[in-house]
Short mmCIF file of C-alpha atoms and ligand atoms in Angstrom, two decimals:
data_model
loop_
_atom_site.label_atom_id
_atom_site.label_comp_id
_atom_site.label_asym_id
_atom_site.label_seq_id
_atom_site.Cartn_x
_atom_site.Cartn_y
_atom_site.Cartn_z
CA UNK V 1 -9.52 -35.65 -2.93
CA UNK V 2 -12.33 -35.19 -0.39
CA UNK V 3 -11.83 -32.68 2.41
CA UNK V 4 -11.76 -34.23 5.87
CA UNK V 5 -13.48 -31.27 7.50
CA UNK V 6 -16.10 -28.81 6.27
CA UNK V 7 -17.04 -25.51 7.92
CA UNK V 8 -19.11 -22.53 6.80
CA UNK V 9 -18.96 -18.76 6.96
CA UNK V 10 -20.57 -15.91 5.04
CA UNK V 11 -17.42 -14.42 3.50
CA UNK V 12 -14.18 -16.40 3.07
CA UNK V 13 -11.27 -13.95 3.00
CA UNK V 14 -7.93 -15.07 1.59
CA UNK V 15 -5.02 -13.00 2.94
CA UNK V 16 -4.47 -11.07 6.18
CA UNK V 17 -2.85 -7.96 4.71
CA UNK V 18 -4.48 -4.54 5.04
CA UNK V 19 -7.26 -5.49 2.56
CA UNK V 20 -8.28 -8.75 4.27
CA UNK V 21 -8.01 -7.41 7.81
CA UNK V 22 -9.94 -4.19 7.18
CA UNK V 23 -12.60 -6.21 5.34
CA UNK V 24 -13.11 -8.62 8.24
CA UNK V 25 -13.50 -5.67 10.65
CA UNK V 26 -15.88 -3.77 8.37
CA UNK V 27 -18.01 -6.89 7.88
CA UNK V 28 -18.03 -7.65 11.62
CA UNK V 29 -19.37 -4.14 12.26
CA UNK V 30 -22.28 -4.99 9.95
CA UNK V 31 -22.93 -8.31 11.68
CA UNK V 32 -21.46 -10.33 8.77
CA UNK V 33 -19.29 -13.36 9.58
CA UNK V 34 -15.97 -14.03 7.89
CA UNK V 35 -12.96 -16.30 8.20
CA UNK V 36 -9.49 -15.18 7.11
CA UNK V 37 -7.12 -17.76 5.60
CA UNK V 38 -3.52 -16.49 5.73
CA UNK V 39 -0.53 -18.28 4.29
CA UNK V 40 2.12 -16.75 6.57
CA UNK V 41 2.49 -16.81 10.36
CA UNK V 42 1.25 -14.00 12.61
CA UNK V 43 4.88 -13.09 13.43
CA UNK V 44 5.74 -12.81 9.73
CA UNK V 45 2.84 -10.55 8.77
CA UNK V 46 3.44 -8.37 11.83
CA UNK V 47 7.15 -8.09 11.05
CA UNK V 48 7.12 -7.30 7.31
CA UNK V 49 8.31 -3.74 6.67
CA UNK V 50 6.27 -1.99 3.99
CA UNK V 51 4.29 1.21 3.56
CA UNK V 52 4.18 4.14 5.95
CA UNK V 53 1.66 6.83 5.04
CA UNK V 54 -2.09 6.73 5.77
CA UNK V 55 -4.61 8.90 3.95
CA UNK V 56 -6.77 11.04 6.24
CA UNK V 57 -9.95 9.01 5.67
CA UNK V 58 -8.10 5.79 6.62
CA UNK V 59 -7.04 7.44 9.89
CA UNK V 60 -10.67 8.49 10.44
CA UNK V 61 -11.86 4.95 9.64
CA UNK V 62 -9.41 3.40 12.13
CA UNK V 63 -10.76 5.79 14.77
CA UNK V 64 -14.43 5.13 13.84
CA UNK V 65 -13.81 1.41 14.18
CA UNK V 66 -12.34 1.95 17.65
CA UNK V 67 -8.92 0.79 16.43
CA UNK V 68 -7.10 4.11 16.49
CA UNK V 69 -5.86 4.46 20.09
CA UNK V 70 -2.25 3.36 19.54
CA UNK V 71 -2.10 5.14 16.17
CA UNK V 72 -3.23 8.42 17.77
CA UNK V 73 -0.52 8.03 20.43
CA UNK V 74 2.37 6.80 18.27
CA UNK V 75 1.82 8.01 14.70
CA UNK V 76 3.45 11.14 13.31
CA UNK V 77 1.07 13.80 12.07
CA UNK V 78 2.63 16.25 9.63
CA UNK V 79 0.93 19.25 8.07
CA UNK V 80 2.75 18.69 4.79
CA UNK V 81 5.78 17.39 2.90
CA UNK V 82 8.96 18.95 1.58
CA UNK V 83 9.90 18.71 -2.09
CA UNK V 84 13.60 19.17 -2.76
CA UNK V 85 15.26 19.75 -6.15
CA UNK V 86 18.07 21.95 -7.48
CA UNK V 87 19.40 21.97 -3.87
CA UNK V 88 16.36 23.98 -2.76
CA UNK V 89 13.51 22.96 -0.45
CA UNK V 90 9.83 23.75 -0.83
CA UNK V 91 7.21 23.05 1.80
CA UNK V 92 3.79 21.90 0.56
CA UNK V 93 1.30 22.57 3.33
CA UNK V 94 -1.23 19.82 2.69
CA UNK V 95 -3.39 20.66 5.71
CA UNK V 96 -3.74 24.29 4.68
CA UNK V 97 -4.45 23.35 1.04
CA UNK V 98 -7.05 20.66 1.84
CA UNK V 99 -9.01 22.13 4.72
CA UNK V 100 -7.13 20.35 7.50
CA UNK V 101 -6.22 16.91 6.10
CA UNK V 102 -2.83 15.85 7.42
CA UNK V 103 -0.07 13.41 6.45
CA UNK V 104 -0.09 10.51 8.92
CA UNK V 105 3.01 8.33 9.16
CA UNK V 106 2.14 5.02 10.84
CA UNK V 107 3.86 1.88 9.55
CA UNK V 108 1.82 -0.79 7.79
CA UNK V 109 2.95 -3.51 10.21
CA UNK V 110 1.68 -1.42 13.15
CA UNK V 111 -1.73 -1.21 11.43
CA UNK V 112 -1.59 -4.99 10.91
CA UNK V 113 -0.75 -5.57 14.60
CA UNK V 114 -3.65 -3.37 15.73
CA UNK V 115 -6.13 -5.04 13.35
CA UNK V 116 -5.06 -8.62 14.12
CA UNK V 117 -5.22 -8.23 17.88
CA UNK V 118 -8.59 -6.44 17.80
CA UNK V 119 -10.07 -9.06 15.46
CA UNK V 120 -8.93 -11.94 17.64
CA UNK V 121 -10.21 -10.16 20.77
CA UNK V 122 -13.60 -9.79 19.06
CA UNK V 123 -13.69 -13.58 18.61
CA UNK V 124 -12.89 -13.38 14.88
CA UNK V 125 -11.20 -16.28 13.09
CA UNK V 126 -7.84 -15.81 11.37
CA UNK V 127 -6.15 -19.07 10.39
CA UNK V 128 -2.42 -18.43 10.01
CA UNK V 129 0.01 -20.69 8.16
CA UNK V 130 -2.54 -22.25 5.78
CA UNK V 131 -1.39 -23.72 2.45
CA UNK V 132 -2.77 -25.12 -0.81
CA UNK V 133 -5.65 -22.62 -1.07
CA UNK V 134 -7.97 -23.52 -3.97
CA UNK V 135 -11.21 -21.92 -5.13
CA UNK V 136 -14.25 -23.95 -6.19
CA UNK V 137 -17.64 -23.23 -7.77
CA UNK V 138 -17.10 -19.47 -7.90
CA UNK V 139 -19.77 -19.15 -10.58
CA UNK V 140 -22.23 -21.50 -8.92
CA UNK V 141 -24.37 -21.49 -5.81
CA UNK V 142 -21.98 -23.33 -3.49
CA UNK V 143 -18.67 -21.45 -3.59
CA UNK V 144 -16.02 -22.87 -1.28
CA UNK V 145 -12.33 -22.63 -0.59
CA UNK V 146 -10.17 -25.67 0.09
CA UNK V 147 -6.98 -25.38 2.15
CA UNK V 148 -4.67 -27.15 4.57
CA UNK V 149 -3.60 -26.02 8.03
CA UNK V 150 0.18 -25.80 7.97
CA UNK V 151 2.19 -27.18 5.08
CA UNK V 152 0.73 -30.68 5.08
CA UNK V 153 -2.42 -30.81 7.22
CA UNK V 154 -5.44 -32.67 5.83
CA UNK V 155 -7.51 -30.91 3.16
CA UNK V 156 -10.35 -28.81 4.65
CA UNK V 157 -13.24 -26.99 3.06
CA UNK V 158 -14.66 -23.57 3.93
CA UNK V 159 -18.12 -23.11 2.41
CA UNK V 160 -19.30 -19.52 1.98
CA UNK V 161 -21.56 -17.11 0.12
CA UNK V 162 -18.68 -15.00 -1.23
CA UNK V 163 -14.90 -15.19 -1.54
CA UNK V 164 -12.72 -12.08 -1.07
CA UNK V 165 -9.33 -12.45 -2.76
CA UNK V 166 -7.10 -10.20 -0.62
CA UNK V 167 -3.96 -12.25 -1.22
CA UNK V 168 -1.61 -9.64 -2.66
CA UNK V 169 0.04 -9.46 -6.07
CA UNK V 170 1.45 -13.02 -6.04
CA UNK V 171 -1.62 -14.73 -4.54
CA UNK V 172 -3.84 -17.15 -6.49
CA UNK V 173 -7.13 -15.22 -6.52
CA UNK V 174 -6.51 -13.02 -9.57
CA UNK V 175 -5.60 -16.15 -11.56
CA UNK V 176 -9.03 -17.57 -10.68
CA UNK V 177 -10.59 -14.94 -12.97
CA UNK V 178 -10.43 -16.65 -16.39
CA UNK V 179 -7.71 -15.06 -18.54
CA UNK V 180 -10.16 -14.59 -21.39
CA UNK V 181 -12.40 -12.37 -19.26
CA UNK V 182 -9.77 -10.13 -17.67
CA UNK V 183 -7.54 -7.39 -19.05
CA UNK V 184 -4.25 -6.60 -17.34
CA UNK V 185 -2.60 -3.21 -17.76
CA UNK V 186 1.03 -3.00 -16.71
CA UNK V 187 4.07 -0.76 -16.71
CA UNK V 188 7.41 -1.80 -15.23
CA UNK V 189 9.79 1.01 -14.23
CA UNK V 190 13.55 0.85 -14.82
CA UNK V 191 14.20 1.70 -11.16
CA UNK V 192 13.70 0.28 -7.70
CA UNK V 193 13.94 1.56 -4.13
CA UNK V 194 16.56 0.61 -1.66
CA UNK V 195 14.90 1.10 1.75
CA UNK V 196 16.58 1.20 5.15
CA UNK V 197 15.60 1.43 8.78
CA UNK V 198 18.14 3.22 10.92
CA UNK V 199 18.44 3.85 14.62
CA UNK V 200 18.72 7.63 14.64
CA UNK V 201 16.74 10.67 15.74
CA UNK V 202 14.61 12.43 13.08
CA UNK V 203 16.64 14.70 10.80
CA UNK V 204 13.64 16.73 9.63
CA UNK V 205 10.13 17.42 10.97
CA UNK V 206 8.40 16.10 7.82
CA UNK V 207 8.92 13.80 4.81
CA UNK V 208 11.37 14.97 2.15
CA UNK V 209 10.90 13.83 -1.48
CA UNK V 210 14.08 14.70 -3.41
CA UNK V 211 14.70 14.80 -7.15
CA UNK V 212 18.45 14.65 -7.73
CA UNK V 213 20.62 14.02 -10.78
CA UNK V 214 21.98 10.90 -9.02
CA UNK V 215 18.41 9.64 -8.49
CA UNK V 216 15.41 10.01 -6.20
CA UNK V 217 15.68 9.94 -2.40
CA UNK V 218 13.01 9.95 0.32
CA UNK V 219 13.32 10.66 4.01
CA UNK V 220 10.55 9.32 6.24
CA UNK V 221 10.24 8.37 9.88
CA UNK V 222 8.99 5.58 12.11
CA UNK V 223 9.52 6.77 15.70
CA UNK V 224 11.66 9.24 17.68
CA UNK V 225 14.38 6.54 17.59
CA UNK V 226 13.92 4.91 14.16
CA UNK V 227 13.99 6.55 10.71
CA UNK V 228 12.98 5.16 7.28
CA UNK V 229 14.89 6.27 4.18
CA UNK V 230 14.86 5.25 0.53
CA UNK V 231 17.09 5.80 -2.51
CA UNK V 232 16.43 5.04 -6.15
CA UNK V 233 18.62 2.16 -7.39
CA UNK V 234 18.69 -0.29 -10.28
CA UNK V 235 15.89 -2.80 -9.49
CA UNK V 236 18.23 -5.68 -10.42
CA UNK V 237 21.00 -4.46 -8.11
CA UNK V 238 22.08 -6.78 -5.30
CA UNK V 239 21.75 -5.40 -1.77
CA UNK V 240 25.16 -6.95 -1.08
CA UNK V 241 26.63 -4.18 -3.30
CA UNK V 242 25.38 -1.56 -0.85
CA UNK V 243 27.55 -1.15 2.22
CA UNK V 244 26.19 1.12 4.94
CA UNK V 245 28.82 3.73 4.02
CA UNK V 246 27.77 3.73 0.40
CA UNK V 247 24.08 4.11 1.36
CA UNK V 248 24.82 7.08 3.67
CA UNK V 249 27.03 8.72 1.09
CA UNK V 250 24.23 8.57 -1.53
CA UNK V 251 21.62 9.75 0.97
CA UNK V 252 23.76 12.76 1.92
CA UNK V 253 24.41 13.72 -1.68
CA UNK V 254 20.82 13.36 -2.82
CA UNK V 255 19.06 14.85 0.19
CA UNK V 256 21.22 17.83 1.14
CA UNK V 257 20.26 21.34 0.08
CA UNK V 258 21.83 24.81 0.26
CA UNK V 259 20.29 25.68 3.64
CA UNK V 260 22.99 23.97 5.71
CA UNK V 261 20.57 21.18 6.72
CA UNK V 262 22.27 17.86 7.44
CA UNK V 263 21.18 14.28 7.66
CA UNK V 264 21.80 12.47 10.95
CA UNK V 265 23.28 8.99 10.51
CA UNK V 266 22.65 5.94 12.69
CA UNK V 267 23.18 2.21 12.56
CA UNK V 268 21.29 0.50 9.73
CA UNK V 269 19.40 -2.56 11.01
CA UNK V 270 17.23 -3.41 8.00
CA UNK V 271 17.78 -2.95 4.27
CA UNK V 272 16.31 -4.29 1.04
CA UNK V 273 15.53 -3.46 -2.60
CA UNK V 274 12.05 -3.48 -4.15
CA UNK V 275 11.17 -3.24 -7.84
CA UNK V 276 8.49 -0.85 -9.02
CA UNK V 277 5.52 -1.43 -11.27
CA UNK V 278 2.09 -0.12 -12.12
CA UNK V 279 -0.55 -2.80 -12.67
CA UNK V 280 -4.34 -2.96 -12.97
CA UNK V 281 -6.62 -5.96 -13.46
CA UNK V 282 -10.08 -5.30 -14.91
CA UNK V 283 -12.59 -6.60 -13.85
CA UNK V 284 -12.03 -7.31 -10.16
CA UNK V 285 -14.84 -9.86 -9.95
CA UNK V 286 -15.62 -13.32 -11.21
CA UNK V 287 -18.94 -14.79 -10.07
CA UNK V 288 -18.82 -14.82 -6.28
CA UNK V 289 -15.11 -13.95 -6.11
CA UNK V 290 -14.16 -10.31 -5.50
CA UNK V 291 -10.48 -9.37 -5.55
CA UNK V 292 -9.14 -6.36 -3.62
CA UNK V 293 -5.89 -4.54 -2.91
CA UNK V 294 -2.59 -5.67 -4.42
CA UNK V 295 -4.31 -8.79 -5.79
CA UNK V 296 -5.97 -6.44 -8.29
CA UNK V 297 -3.56 -3.54 -8.67
CA UNK V 298 -0.08 -2.28 -7.88
CA UNK V 299 1.24 1.27 -7.74
CA UNK V 300 4.86 2.38 -7.48
CA UNK V 301 5.34 3.55 -3.87
CA UNK V 302 6.20 7.21 -4.63
CA UNK V 303 2.64 8.43 -4.03
CA UNK V 304 2.22 6.32 -0.84
CA UNK V 305 -1.03 4.91 -2.21
CA UNK V 306 -0.73 1.07 -2.08
CA UNK V 307 -2.11 0.41 1.38
CA UNK V 308 -4.71 3.17 1.14
CA UNK V 309 -6.06 1.82 -2.13
CA UNK V 310 -6.39 -1.65 -0.62
CA UNK V 311 -8.53 -0.21 2.19
CA UNK V 312 -10.63 1.78 -0.31
CA UNK V 313 -11.50 -1.41 -2.25
CA UNK V 314 -12.72 -3.25 0.83
CA UNK V 315 -14.67 -0.22 2.04
CA UNK V 316 -16.64 -0.45 -1.24
CA UNK V 317 -16.93 -4.25 -0.97
CA UNK V 318 -18.13 -4.24 2.63
CA UNK V 319 -20.81 -1.67 1.77
CA UNK V 320 -22.00 -3.79 -1.15
CA UNK V 321 -22.07 -6.97 0.97
CA UNK V 322 -23.91 -5.20 3.79
CA UNK V 323 -26.58 -4.02 1.31
CA UNK V 324 -26.88 -7.55 -0.08
CA UNK V 325 -27.33 -9.17 3.33
CA UNK V 326 -29.77 -6.48 4.45
CA UNK V 327 -32.08 -6.32 1.46
CA UNK V 328 -30.90 -8.84 -1.12
CA UNK V 329 -29.83 -6.14 -3.58
CA UNK V 330 -26.88 -7.01 -5.83
CA UNK V 331 -26.50 -3.48 -7.22
CA UNK V 332 -23.43 -2.70 -5.09
CA UNK V 333 -21.82 -6.05 -5.86
CA UNK V 334 -22.49 -5.64 -9.58
CA UNK V 335 -20.94 -2.15 -9.48
CA UNK V 336 -17.99 -3.16 -7.26
CA UNK V 337 -15.38 -3.40 -9.98
CA UNK V 338 -16.35 -0.21 -11.81
CA UNK V 339 -16.63 1.81 -8.59
CA UNK V 340 -13.20 0.68 -7.37
CA UNK V 341 -11.52 1.10 -10.75
CA UNK V 342 -12.47 4.78 -10.97
CA UNK V 343 -10.48 5.48 -7.78
CA UNK V 344 -7.73 3.02 -8.72
CA UNK V 345 -7.02 4.68 -12.07
CA UNK V 346 -6.75 8.08 -10.38
CA UNK V 347 -4.27 6.64 -7.88
CA UNK V 348 -2.40 4.94 -10.72
CA UNK V 349 -2.16 8.26 -12.54
CA UNK V 350 -0.98 10.09 -9.43
CA UNK V 351 1.59 7.42 -8.48
CA UNK V 352 2.91 7.26 -12.05
CA UNK V 353 3.19 11.06 -12.28
CA UNK V 354 4.96 11.40 -8.88
CA UNK V 355 7.31 8.59 -9.91
CA UNK V 356 8.21 9.96 -13.33
CA UNK V 357 8.54 13.53 -12.01
CA UNK V 358 10.83 12.64 -9.12
CA UNK V 359 13.03 9.82 -10.46
CA UNK V 360 16.01 9.99 -12.77
CA UNK V 361 15.41 7.87 -15.86
CA UNK V 362 18.59 7.45 -17.90
CA UNK V 363 16.50 6.27 -20.85
CA UNK V 364 14.88 9.72 -21.05
CA UNK V 365 16.34 12.48 -23.19
CA UNK V 366 17.85 15.60 -21.58
CA UNK V 367 14.73 17.38 -22.89
CA UNK V 368 12.41 15.09 -20.93
CA UNK V 369 14.57 15.43 -17.81
CA UNK V 370 14.33 19.23 -18.02
CA UNK V 371 10.56 18.96 -18.40
CA UNK V 372 10.37 17.15 -15.02
CA UNK V 373 12.33 19.97 -13.39
CA UNK V 374 10.01 22.52 -14.99
CA UNK V 375 7.05 20.54 -13.68
CA UNK V 376 8.49 20.67 -10.14
CA UNK V 377 9.27 24.39 -10.48
CA UNK V 378 5.71 25.07 -11.65
CA UNK V 379 4.27 22.90 -8.91
CA UNK V 380 5.96 24.67 -6.00
CA UNK V 381 5.01 28.13 -7.29
CA UNK V 382 1.41 27.48 -8.26
CA UNK V 383 -1.25 27.21 -5.56
CA UNK V 384 -3.51 25.42 -8.05
CA UNK V 385 -0.86 22.78 -8.82
CA UNK V 386 0.06 22.35 -5.14
CA UNK V 387 -3.63 21.94 -4.27
CA UNK V 388 -3.97 19.20 -6.90
CA UNK V 389 -0.97 17.37 -5.46
CA UNK V 390 -2.21 17.80 -1.90
CA UNK V 391 -5.74 16.54 -2.70
CA UNK V 392 -4.34 13.38 -4.22
CA UNK V 393 -1.71 12.81 -1.54
CA UNK V 394 -4.03 13.10 1.47
CA UNK V 395 -6.62 10.98 -0.35
CA UNK V 396 -9.39 11.78 -2.82
CA UNK V 397 -12.92 11.71 -1.36
CA UNK V 398 -14.51 8.24 -1.16
CA UNK V 399 -17.53 7.80 -3.46
P1 FAD F 483 -0.69 -7.70 1.04
O1 FAD F 483 -0.27 -6.76 2.09
O2 FAD F 483 0.32 -8.22 0.08
O3 FAD F 483 -1.37 -8.93 1.79
C1 FAD F 483 -1.69 -10.14 1.13
C2 FAD F 483 -1.66 -11.27 2.13
O4 FAD F 483 -2.09 -12.46 1.48
C3 FAD F 483 -0.25 -11.56 2.64
O5 FAD F 483 -0.22 -11.54 4.06
C4 FAD F 483 0.09 -12.92 2.07
O6 FAD F 483 0.89 -13.71 2.92
C5 FAD F 483 -1.28 -13.52 1.88
N1 FAD F 483 -1.30 -14.57 0.84
C6 FAD F 483 -0.67 -14.58 -0.36
N2 FAD F 483 -0.90 -15.73 -1.01
C7 FAD F 483 -1.71 -16.46 -0.23
C8 FAD F 483 -2.28 -17.74 -0.35
N3 FAD F 483 -2.07 -18.51 -1.43
N4 FAD F 483 -3.04 -18.20 0.67
C9 FAD F 483 -3.27 -17.45 1.77
N5 FAD F 483 -2.75 -16.22 1.94
C10 FAD F 483 -1.99 -15.73 0.95
N6 FAD F 483 3.20 0.91 -0.46
C11 FAD F 483 3.40 2.18 -0.11
O7 FAD F 483 2.47 2.97 -0.23
N7 FAD F 483 4.64 2.58 0.34
C12 FAD F 483 5.70 1.71 0.49
O8 FAD F 483 6.78 2.07 0.92
C13 FAD F 483 5.50 0.37 0.13
N8 FAD F 483 6.49 -0.53 0.27
C14 FAD F 483 6.28 -1.83 -0.12
C15 FAD F 483 7.31 -2.77 -0.03
C16 FAD F 483 7.11 -4.09 -0.47
C17 FAD F 483 8.25 -5.11 -0.39
C18 FAD F 483 5.85 -4.46 -1.00
C19 FAD F 483 5.62 -5.88 -1.49
C20 FAD F 483 4.83 -3.53 -1.05
C21 FAD F 483 5.03 -2.21 -0.63
N9 FAD F 483 4.00 -1.25 -0.69
C22 FAD F 483 4.21 0.02 -0.34
C23 FAD F 483 2.66 -1.58 -1.09
C24 FAD F 483 1.75 -1.86 0.10
O9 FAD F 483 2.48 -2.44 1.14
C25 FAD F 483 0.65 -2.77 -0.43
O10 FAD F 483 -0.09 -2.02 -1.39
C26 FAD F 483 -0.30 -3.34 0.62
O11 FAD F 483 0.38 -4.27 1.44
C27 FAD F 483 -1.48 -4.02 -0.04
O12 FAD F 483 -2.25 -4.71 0.90
P2 FAD F 483 -3.01 -6.05 0.51
O13 FAD F 483 -3.75 -6.44 1.74
O14 FAD F 483 -3.75 -5.87 -0.75
O15 FAD F 483 -1.87 -7.10 0.16
C1 DHB F 484 6.94 5.89 3.09
C2 DHB F 484 6.75 5.14 1.96
C3 DHB F 484 6.32 5.74 0.81
O1 DHB F 484 6.10 5.02 -0.30
C4 DHB F 484 6.11 7.12 0.76
O2 DHB F 484 5.72 7.69 -0.40
C5 DHB F 484 6.31 7.85 1.89
C6 DHB F 484 6.73 7.23 3.08
C7 DHB F 484 7.40 5.20 4.33
O3 DHB F 484 7.68 4.01 4.27
O4 DHB F 484 7.49 5.86 5.37
#
């Protein structure tokens, strides 16, 4: 079928998650035009509850781009995290171990709100609610993306120089890389996270990651009035099996230590279960298509890396595109996949190691379970080990 309308931009971006939105801002700063095609509505993307922790360089980037005002007012800046196991608490002072890099808690949907409103104010184009996105001529000279506005608008065509696939794990862009030319690495974990939002004051000044024989638990925050907490559950469990009382009872048991500290309860106004996997697609390019963020890789959330990794990919991509438009060089574009994958594999390793160290895996032998406790014990008593954790948690340097 022939499209009824044809428009043109330099970079067609599919997906208005962190990857797509950061990319459109970074390109705009370099004078490069883009159009974002987003399947969901603005309200939906601004209301989806996901990640919470920003690496220091992402905070710095938001500020450099002039997008950090609300974050600097409303985010929580912690010097470190608390690791809890064997009913004892251990503070890891990330800032002290990394020369001042802090843990910033600022919810993903707040980042999305800030980036969407600034992009629209700048005159940028984000088309929400598009459907039927299809890629054409990715290997040729006239790449274009076809789509419809709304569920059944007429077919339109967006011609471009490059396509950025920032459409998350379930989006179509990764599938546009021929199966024969891509390798997918995957590991699915036998646990998931049940996450809640509760109306309560903070119970603790910083995040608590707890290893407990009943399973992992995590205490995080969102605001002086709203707290975010997670517990390890069976990924196939039904949220209907989890009454508020049962959730609080597990949180108390898993989070409490011998210091007399207690968890403050509140009303639970949001709850859900997510499964956990590690996934990497190599390469992240096919012709003029470049995939970024969750479209190319997934980490289990324990290391708080998902959002940060998405931003890292598009930082590399925007640099490569800027060099191409400035001088015609394709060196950055040709190296895109390899450059990103070096950081991605380090984040995969870190997220996998935090996940296996902190969760209870019933399929593991008692020997393996004791090894995780020994690892934690070593970690909190070795400055070298704590420094390694801190460097990874606050974000490895960008290449
Ligand atoms: P996404 O945020 O997934 O954005 C992709 C966008 O593309 C979406 O808006 C989607 O609507 C759009 N899209 C998809 N298909 C199409 C299409 N066909 N056409 C047009 N648009 C399309 N990470 C953490 O570090 N900590 C956490 O606690 C955490 N919790 C999470 C909870 C859930 C339920 C999920 C799914 C992820 C979570 N993550 C977490 C991971 C983190 O949120 C992601 O790594 C991050 O959102 C990746 O950003 P992205 O831009 O690559 O993809
Ligand atoms: C949050 C999520 C994470 O995955 C994490 O490791 C720490 C905090 C959060 O949602 O606040």
